[in-house]
PDB file of C-alpha atoms in Angstrom:
ATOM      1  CA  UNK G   1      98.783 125.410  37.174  1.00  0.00           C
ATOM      2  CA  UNK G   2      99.322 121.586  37.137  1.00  0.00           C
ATOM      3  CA  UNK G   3     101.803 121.830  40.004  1.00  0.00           C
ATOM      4  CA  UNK G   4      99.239 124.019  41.906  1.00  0.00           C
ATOM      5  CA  UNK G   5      96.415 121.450  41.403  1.00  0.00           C
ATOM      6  CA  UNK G   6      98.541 118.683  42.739  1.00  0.00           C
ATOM      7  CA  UNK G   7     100.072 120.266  45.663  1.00  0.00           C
ATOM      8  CA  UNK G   8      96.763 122.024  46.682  1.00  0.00           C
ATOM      9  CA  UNK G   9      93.479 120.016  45.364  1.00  0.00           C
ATOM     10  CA  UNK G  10      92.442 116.645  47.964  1.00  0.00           C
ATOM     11  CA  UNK G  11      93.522 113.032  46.260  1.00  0.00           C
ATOM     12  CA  UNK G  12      90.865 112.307  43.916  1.00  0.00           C
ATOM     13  CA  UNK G  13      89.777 109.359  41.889  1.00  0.00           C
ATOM     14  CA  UNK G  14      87.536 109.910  38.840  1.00  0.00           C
ATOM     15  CA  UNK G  15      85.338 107.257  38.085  1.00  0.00           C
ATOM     16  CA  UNK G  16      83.255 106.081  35.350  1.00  0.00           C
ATOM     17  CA  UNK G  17      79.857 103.914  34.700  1.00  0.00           C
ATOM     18  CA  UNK G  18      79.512 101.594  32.002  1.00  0.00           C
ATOM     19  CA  UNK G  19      82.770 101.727  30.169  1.00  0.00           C
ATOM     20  CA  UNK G  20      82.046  99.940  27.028  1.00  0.00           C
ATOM     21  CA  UNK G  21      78.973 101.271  27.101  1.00  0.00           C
ATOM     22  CA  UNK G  22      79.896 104.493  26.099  1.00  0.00           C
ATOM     23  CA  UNK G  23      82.883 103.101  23.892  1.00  0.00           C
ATOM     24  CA  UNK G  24      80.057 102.203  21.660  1.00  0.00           C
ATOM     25  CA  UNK G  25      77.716 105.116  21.450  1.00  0.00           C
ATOM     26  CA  UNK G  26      78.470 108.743  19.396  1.00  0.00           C
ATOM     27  CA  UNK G  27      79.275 112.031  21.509  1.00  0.00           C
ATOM     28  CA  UNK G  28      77.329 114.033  19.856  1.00  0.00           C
ATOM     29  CA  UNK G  29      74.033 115.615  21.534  1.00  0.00           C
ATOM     30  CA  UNK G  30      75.356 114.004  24.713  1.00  0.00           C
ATOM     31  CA  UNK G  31      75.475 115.584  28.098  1.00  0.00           C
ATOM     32  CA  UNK G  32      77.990 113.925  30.531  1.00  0.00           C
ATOM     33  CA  UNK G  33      77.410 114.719  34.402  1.00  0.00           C
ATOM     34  CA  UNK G  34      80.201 114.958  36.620  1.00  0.00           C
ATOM     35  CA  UNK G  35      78.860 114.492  40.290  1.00  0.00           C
ATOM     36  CA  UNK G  36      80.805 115.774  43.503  1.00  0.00           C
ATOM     37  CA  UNK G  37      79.143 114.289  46.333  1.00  0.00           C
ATOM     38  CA  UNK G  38      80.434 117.051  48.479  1.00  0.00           C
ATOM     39  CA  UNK G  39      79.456 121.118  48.417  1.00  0.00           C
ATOM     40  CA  UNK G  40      80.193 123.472  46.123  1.00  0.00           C
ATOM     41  CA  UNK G  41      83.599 125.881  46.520  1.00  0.00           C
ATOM     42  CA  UNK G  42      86.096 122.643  47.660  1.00  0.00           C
ATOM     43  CA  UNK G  43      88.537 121.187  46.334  1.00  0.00           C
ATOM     44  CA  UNK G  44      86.745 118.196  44.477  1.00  0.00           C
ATOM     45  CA  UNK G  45      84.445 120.656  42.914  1.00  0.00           C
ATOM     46  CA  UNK G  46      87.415 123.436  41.843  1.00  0.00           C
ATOM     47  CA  UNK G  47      88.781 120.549  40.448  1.00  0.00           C
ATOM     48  CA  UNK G  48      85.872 118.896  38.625  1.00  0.00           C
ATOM     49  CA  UNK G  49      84.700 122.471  37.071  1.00  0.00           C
ATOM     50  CA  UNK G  50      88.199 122.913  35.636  1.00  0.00           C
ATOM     51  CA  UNK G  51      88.129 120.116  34.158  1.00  0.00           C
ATOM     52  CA  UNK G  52      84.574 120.076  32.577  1.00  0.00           C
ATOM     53  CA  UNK G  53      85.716 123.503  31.088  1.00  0.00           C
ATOM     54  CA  UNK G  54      88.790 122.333  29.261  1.00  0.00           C
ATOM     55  CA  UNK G  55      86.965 119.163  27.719  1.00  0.00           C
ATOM     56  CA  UNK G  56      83.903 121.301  27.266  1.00  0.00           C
ATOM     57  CA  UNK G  57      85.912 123.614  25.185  1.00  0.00           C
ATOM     58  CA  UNK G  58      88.178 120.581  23.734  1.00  0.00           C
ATOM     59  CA  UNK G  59      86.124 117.867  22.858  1.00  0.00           C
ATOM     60  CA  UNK G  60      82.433 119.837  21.997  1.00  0.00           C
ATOM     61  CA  UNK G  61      81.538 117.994  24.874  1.00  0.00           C
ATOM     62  CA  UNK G  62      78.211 119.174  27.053  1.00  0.00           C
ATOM     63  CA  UNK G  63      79.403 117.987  30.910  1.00  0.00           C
ATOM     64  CA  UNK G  64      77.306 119.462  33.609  1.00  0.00           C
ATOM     65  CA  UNK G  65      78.960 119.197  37.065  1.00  0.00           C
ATOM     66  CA  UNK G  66      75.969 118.850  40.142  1.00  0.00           C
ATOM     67  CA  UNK G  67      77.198 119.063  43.376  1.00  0.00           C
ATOM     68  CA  UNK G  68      75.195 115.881  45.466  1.00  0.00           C
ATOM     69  CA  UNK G  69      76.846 116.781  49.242  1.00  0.00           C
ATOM     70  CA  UNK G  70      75.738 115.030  52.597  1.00  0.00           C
ATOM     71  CA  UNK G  71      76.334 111.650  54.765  1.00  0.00           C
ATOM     72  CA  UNK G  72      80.079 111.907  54.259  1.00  0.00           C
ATOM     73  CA  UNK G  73      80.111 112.199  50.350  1.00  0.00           C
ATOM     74  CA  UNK G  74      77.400 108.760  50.038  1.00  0.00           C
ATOM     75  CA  UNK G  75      74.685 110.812  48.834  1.00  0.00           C
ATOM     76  CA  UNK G  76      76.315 111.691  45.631  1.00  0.00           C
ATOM     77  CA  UNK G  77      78.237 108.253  45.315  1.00  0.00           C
ATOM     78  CA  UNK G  78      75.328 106.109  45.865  1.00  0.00           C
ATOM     79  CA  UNK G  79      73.578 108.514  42.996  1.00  0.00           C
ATOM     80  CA  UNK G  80      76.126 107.320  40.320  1.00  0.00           C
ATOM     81  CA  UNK G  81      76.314 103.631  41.464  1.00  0.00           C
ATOM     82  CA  UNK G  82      72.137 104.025  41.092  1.00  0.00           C
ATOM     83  CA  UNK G  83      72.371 106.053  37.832  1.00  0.00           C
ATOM     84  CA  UNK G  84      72.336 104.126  34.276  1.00  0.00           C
ATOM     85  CA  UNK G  85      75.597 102.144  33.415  1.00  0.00           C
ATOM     86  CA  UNK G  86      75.794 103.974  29.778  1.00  0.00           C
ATOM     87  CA  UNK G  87      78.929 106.375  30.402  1.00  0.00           C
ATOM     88  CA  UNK G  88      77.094 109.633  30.886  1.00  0.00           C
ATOM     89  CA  UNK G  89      77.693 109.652  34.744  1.00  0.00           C
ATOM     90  CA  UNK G  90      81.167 110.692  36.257  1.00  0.00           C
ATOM     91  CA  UNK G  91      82.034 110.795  39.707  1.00  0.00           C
ATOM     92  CA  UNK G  92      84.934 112.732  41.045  1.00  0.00           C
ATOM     93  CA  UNK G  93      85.436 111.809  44.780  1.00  0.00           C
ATOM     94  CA  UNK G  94      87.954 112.122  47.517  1.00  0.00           C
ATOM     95  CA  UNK G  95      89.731 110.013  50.176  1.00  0.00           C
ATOM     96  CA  UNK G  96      86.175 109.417  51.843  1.00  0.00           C
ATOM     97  CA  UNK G  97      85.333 106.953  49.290  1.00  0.00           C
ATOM     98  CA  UNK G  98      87.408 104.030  50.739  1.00  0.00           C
ATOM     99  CA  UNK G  99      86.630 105.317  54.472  1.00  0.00           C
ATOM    100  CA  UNK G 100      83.193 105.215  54.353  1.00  0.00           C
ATOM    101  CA  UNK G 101      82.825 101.707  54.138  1.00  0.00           C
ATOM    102  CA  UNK G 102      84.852 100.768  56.911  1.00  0.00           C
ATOM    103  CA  UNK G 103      82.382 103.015  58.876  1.00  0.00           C
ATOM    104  CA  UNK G 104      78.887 102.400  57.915  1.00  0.00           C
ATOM    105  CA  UNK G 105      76.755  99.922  55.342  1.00  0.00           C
ATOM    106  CA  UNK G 106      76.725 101.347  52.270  1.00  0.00           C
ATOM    107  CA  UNK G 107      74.424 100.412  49.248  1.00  0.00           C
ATOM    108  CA  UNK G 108      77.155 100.045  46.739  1.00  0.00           C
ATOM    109  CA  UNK G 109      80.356  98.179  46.794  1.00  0.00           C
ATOM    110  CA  UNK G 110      83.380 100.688  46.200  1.00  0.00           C
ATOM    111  CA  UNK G 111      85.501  98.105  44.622  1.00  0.00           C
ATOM    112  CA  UNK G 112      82.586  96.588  41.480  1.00  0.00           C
ATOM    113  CA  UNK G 113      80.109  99.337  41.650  1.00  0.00           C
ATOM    114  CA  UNK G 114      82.393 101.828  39.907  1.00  0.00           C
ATOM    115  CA  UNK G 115      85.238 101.598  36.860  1.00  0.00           C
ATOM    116  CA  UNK G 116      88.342 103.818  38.185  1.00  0.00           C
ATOM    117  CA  UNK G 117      89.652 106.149  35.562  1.00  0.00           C
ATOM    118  CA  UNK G 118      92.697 107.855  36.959  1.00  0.00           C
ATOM    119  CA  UNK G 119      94.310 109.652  39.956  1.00  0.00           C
ATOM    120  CA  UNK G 120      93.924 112.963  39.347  1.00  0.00           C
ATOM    121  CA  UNK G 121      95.846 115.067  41.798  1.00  0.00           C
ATOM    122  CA  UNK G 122      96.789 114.974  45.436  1.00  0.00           C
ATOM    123  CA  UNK G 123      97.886 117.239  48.630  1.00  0.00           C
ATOM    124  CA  UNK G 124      98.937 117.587  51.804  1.00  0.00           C
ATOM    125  CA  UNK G 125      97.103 117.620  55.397  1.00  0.00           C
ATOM    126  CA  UNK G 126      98.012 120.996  57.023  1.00  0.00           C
ATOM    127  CA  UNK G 127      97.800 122.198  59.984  1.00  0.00           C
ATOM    128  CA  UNK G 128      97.158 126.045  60.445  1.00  0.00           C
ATOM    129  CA  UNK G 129      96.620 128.424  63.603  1.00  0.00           C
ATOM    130  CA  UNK G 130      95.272 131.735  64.129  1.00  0.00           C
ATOM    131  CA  UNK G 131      97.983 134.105  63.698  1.00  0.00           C
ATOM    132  CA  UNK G 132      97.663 135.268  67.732  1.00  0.00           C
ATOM    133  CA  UNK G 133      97.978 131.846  68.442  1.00  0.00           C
ATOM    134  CA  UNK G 134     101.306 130.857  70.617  1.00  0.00           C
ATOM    135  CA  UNK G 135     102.058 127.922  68.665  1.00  0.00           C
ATOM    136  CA  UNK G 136     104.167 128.081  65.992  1.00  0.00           C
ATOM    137  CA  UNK G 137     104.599 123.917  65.868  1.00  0.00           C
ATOM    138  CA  UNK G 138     103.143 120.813  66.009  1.00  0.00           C
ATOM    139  CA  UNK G 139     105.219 119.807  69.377  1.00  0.00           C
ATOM    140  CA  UNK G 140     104.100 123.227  70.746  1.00  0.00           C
ATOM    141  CA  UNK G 141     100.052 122.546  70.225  1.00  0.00           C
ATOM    142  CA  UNK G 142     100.863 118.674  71.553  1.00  0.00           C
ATOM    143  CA  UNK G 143     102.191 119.773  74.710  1.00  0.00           C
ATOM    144  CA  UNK G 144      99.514 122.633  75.309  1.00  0.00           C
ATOM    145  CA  UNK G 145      96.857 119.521  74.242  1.00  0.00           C
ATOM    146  CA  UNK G 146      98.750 117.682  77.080  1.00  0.00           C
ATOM    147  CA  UNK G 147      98.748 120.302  79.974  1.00  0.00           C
ATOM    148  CA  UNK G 148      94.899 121.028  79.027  1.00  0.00           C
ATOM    149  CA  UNK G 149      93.054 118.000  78.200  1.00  0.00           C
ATOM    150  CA  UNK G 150      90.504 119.038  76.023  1.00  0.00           C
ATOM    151  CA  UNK G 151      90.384 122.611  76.296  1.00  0.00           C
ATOM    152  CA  UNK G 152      92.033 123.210  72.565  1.00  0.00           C
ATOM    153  CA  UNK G 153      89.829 123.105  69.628  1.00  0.00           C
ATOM    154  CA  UNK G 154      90.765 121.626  66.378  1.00  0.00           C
ATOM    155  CA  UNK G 155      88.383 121.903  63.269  1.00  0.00           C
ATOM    156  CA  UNK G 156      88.505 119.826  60.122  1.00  0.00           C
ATOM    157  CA  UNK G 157      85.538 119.116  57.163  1.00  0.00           C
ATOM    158  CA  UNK G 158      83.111 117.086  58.509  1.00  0.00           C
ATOM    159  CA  UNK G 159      82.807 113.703  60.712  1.00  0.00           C
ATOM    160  CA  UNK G 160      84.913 110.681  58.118  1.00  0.00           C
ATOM    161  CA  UNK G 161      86.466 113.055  56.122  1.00  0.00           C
ATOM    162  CA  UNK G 162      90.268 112.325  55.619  1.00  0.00           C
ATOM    163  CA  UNK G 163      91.039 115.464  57.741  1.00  0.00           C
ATOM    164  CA  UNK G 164      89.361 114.267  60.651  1.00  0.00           C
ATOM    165  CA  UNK G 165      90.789 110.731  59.985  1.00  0.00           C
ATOM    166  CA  UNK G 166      94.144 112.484  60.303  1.00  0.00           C
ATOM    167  CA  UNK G 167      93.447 114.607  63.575  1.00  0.00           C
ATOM    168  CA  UNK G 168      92.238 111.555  65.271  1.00  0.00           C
ATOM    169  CA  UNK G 169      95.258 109.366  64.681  1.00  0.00           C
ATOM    170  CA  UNK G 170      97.624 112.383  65.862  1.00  0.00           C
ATOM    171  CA  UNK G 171      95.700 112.372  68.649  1.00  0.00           C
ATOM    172  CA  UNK G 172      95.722 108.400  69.124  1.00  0.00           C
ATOM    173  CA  UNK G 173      99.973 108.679  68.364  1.00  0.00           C
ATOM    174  CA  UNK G 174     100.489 111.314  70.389  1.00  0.00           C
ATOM    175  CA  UNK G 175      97.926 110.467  73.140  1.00  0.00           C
ATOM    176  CA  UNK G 176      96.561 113.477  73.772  1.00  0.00           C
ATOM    177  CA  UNK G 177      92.524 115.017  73.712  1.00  0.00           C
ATOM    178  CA  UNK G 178      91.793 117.678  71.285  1.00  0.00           C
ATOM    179  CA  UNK G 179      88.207 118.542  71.224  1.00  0.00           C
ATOM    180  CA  UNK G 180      86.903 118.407  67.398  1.00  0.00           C
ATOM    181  CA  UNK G 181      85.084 120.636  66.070  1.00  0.00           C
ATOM    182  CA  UNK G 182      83.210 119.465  62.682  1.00  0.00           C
ATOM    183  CA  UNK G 183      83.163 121.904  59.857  1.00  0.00           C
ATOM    184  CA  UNK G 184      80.535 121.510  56.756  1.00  0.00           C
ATOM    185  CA  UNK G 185      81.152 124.094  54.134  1.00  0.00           C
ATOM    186  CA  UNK G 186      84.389 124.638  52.326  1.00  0.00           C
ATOM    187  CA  UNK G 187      86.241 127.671  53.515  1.00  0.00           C
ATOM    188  CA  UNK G 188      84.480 127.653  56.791  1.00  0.00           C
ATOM    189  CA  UNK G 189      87.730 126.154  57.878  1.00  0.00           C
ATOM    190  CA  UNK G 190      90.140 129.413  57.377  1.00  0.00           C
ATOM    191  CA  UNK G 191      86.906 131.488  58.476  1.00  0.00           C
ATOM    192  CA  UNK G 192      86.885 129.184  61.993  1.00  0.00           C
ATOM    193  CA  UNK G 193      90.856 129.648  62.534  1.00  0.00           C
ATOM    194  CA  UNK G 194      90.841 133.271  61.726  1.00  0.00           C
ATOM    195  CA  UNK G 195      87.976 133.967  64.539  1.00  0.00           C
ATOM    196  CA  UNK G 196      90.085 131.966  66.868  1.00  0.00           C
ATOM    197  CA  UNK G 197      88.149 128.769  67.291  1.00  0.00           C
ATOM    198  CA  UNK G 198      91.356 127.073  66.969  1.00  0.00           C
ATOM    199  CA  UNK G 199      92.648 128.904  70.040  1.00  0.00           C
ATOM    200  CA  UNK G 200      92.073 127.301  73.684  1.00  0.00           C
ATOM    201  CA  UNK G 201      88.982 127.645  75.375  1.00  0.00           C
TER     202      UNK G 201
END
């Protein structure tokens, strides 16, 4: 299961509020929330619902885990950097977390609004095509992305997400236009290959 978790679940950092804080206080009666700024069924949150489970059942510990999604994962991040500093607010985030402030003003700093914990798991970008689809490499999509300039569709979770960070630098290696197709909800992704979105126009 470990080896699954690392190979499959996103690179996540879980952080913590108010360190000592909590150091000093007793466990008992408390409930610890675990926020995942993004929706509900992704890796983040498969990952932070495990884990609340096994310390649940472990430690006697309440933890309740709220999904916060929207802006590119800020919604739920700016809700922990907002929420009291007294170790009862977790927040288990992805590679978006250090993106999203080279793209847009945030209202917390990711580097002294939050106490890292530790890296929890990580996994690989993957490409994947309908199984119709006449590519059966990377150099076979690039060279169909070359002969039709934008006509082939790529989807990826939403705008800033790591996956979309990774599509446009193949694009800006390999210098070629793949129209991008933003997808919200986890899943969608497989559901969007399958009916051939991924396929050329």
């Amino acid at each position: 299961m470990r080896t699954k978790l690392t190979s499959l679940l996103c690179s996540i950092i879980l952080l913590l509020l108010g360190l000592e804080a909590a150091g000093a206080q007793s466990h008992a009666g408390r409930v610890v929330h675990i926020v995942v700024p993004s929706t509900a069924g992704g890796g983040a949150d498969v990952l932070a619902r495990l884990l609340a489970n096994h310390i649940s059942r472990s430690q006697d510990q309440t933890l309740v885990v709220e999904n916060r999604p929207g802006a590119g994962n800020t919604i739920g991040t700016e809700a922990v950097a907002r929420a009291a500093p007294d170790g009862n607010t977790l927040l288990i985030t992805t590679p978006e977390f250090v993106i999203n402030p080279h793209l847009r003003k945030l209202s917390y700093d990711p580097l002294t609004s939050f106490a890292p914990i530790c890296y929890l798991a990580r996994s690989p970008q993957l490409f994947v095509v309908n199984p119709v689809s006449p590519y059966r490499k990377l150099s076979d999509l690039l060279e169909a992305a070359r002969a039709k300039p934008g006509e082939l569709t790529i989807a990826s979770a939403g705008p800033a997400s790591s996956p979309h960070v990774a599509v446009e630098r193949i694009k800006h290696d390999a210098n070629v236009n793949l129209t991008y197709v933003p997808i919200k909800a986890p899943g969608r992704q497989s559901m969007t290959c399958w009916g051939s979105t991924l396929l050329p126009r």
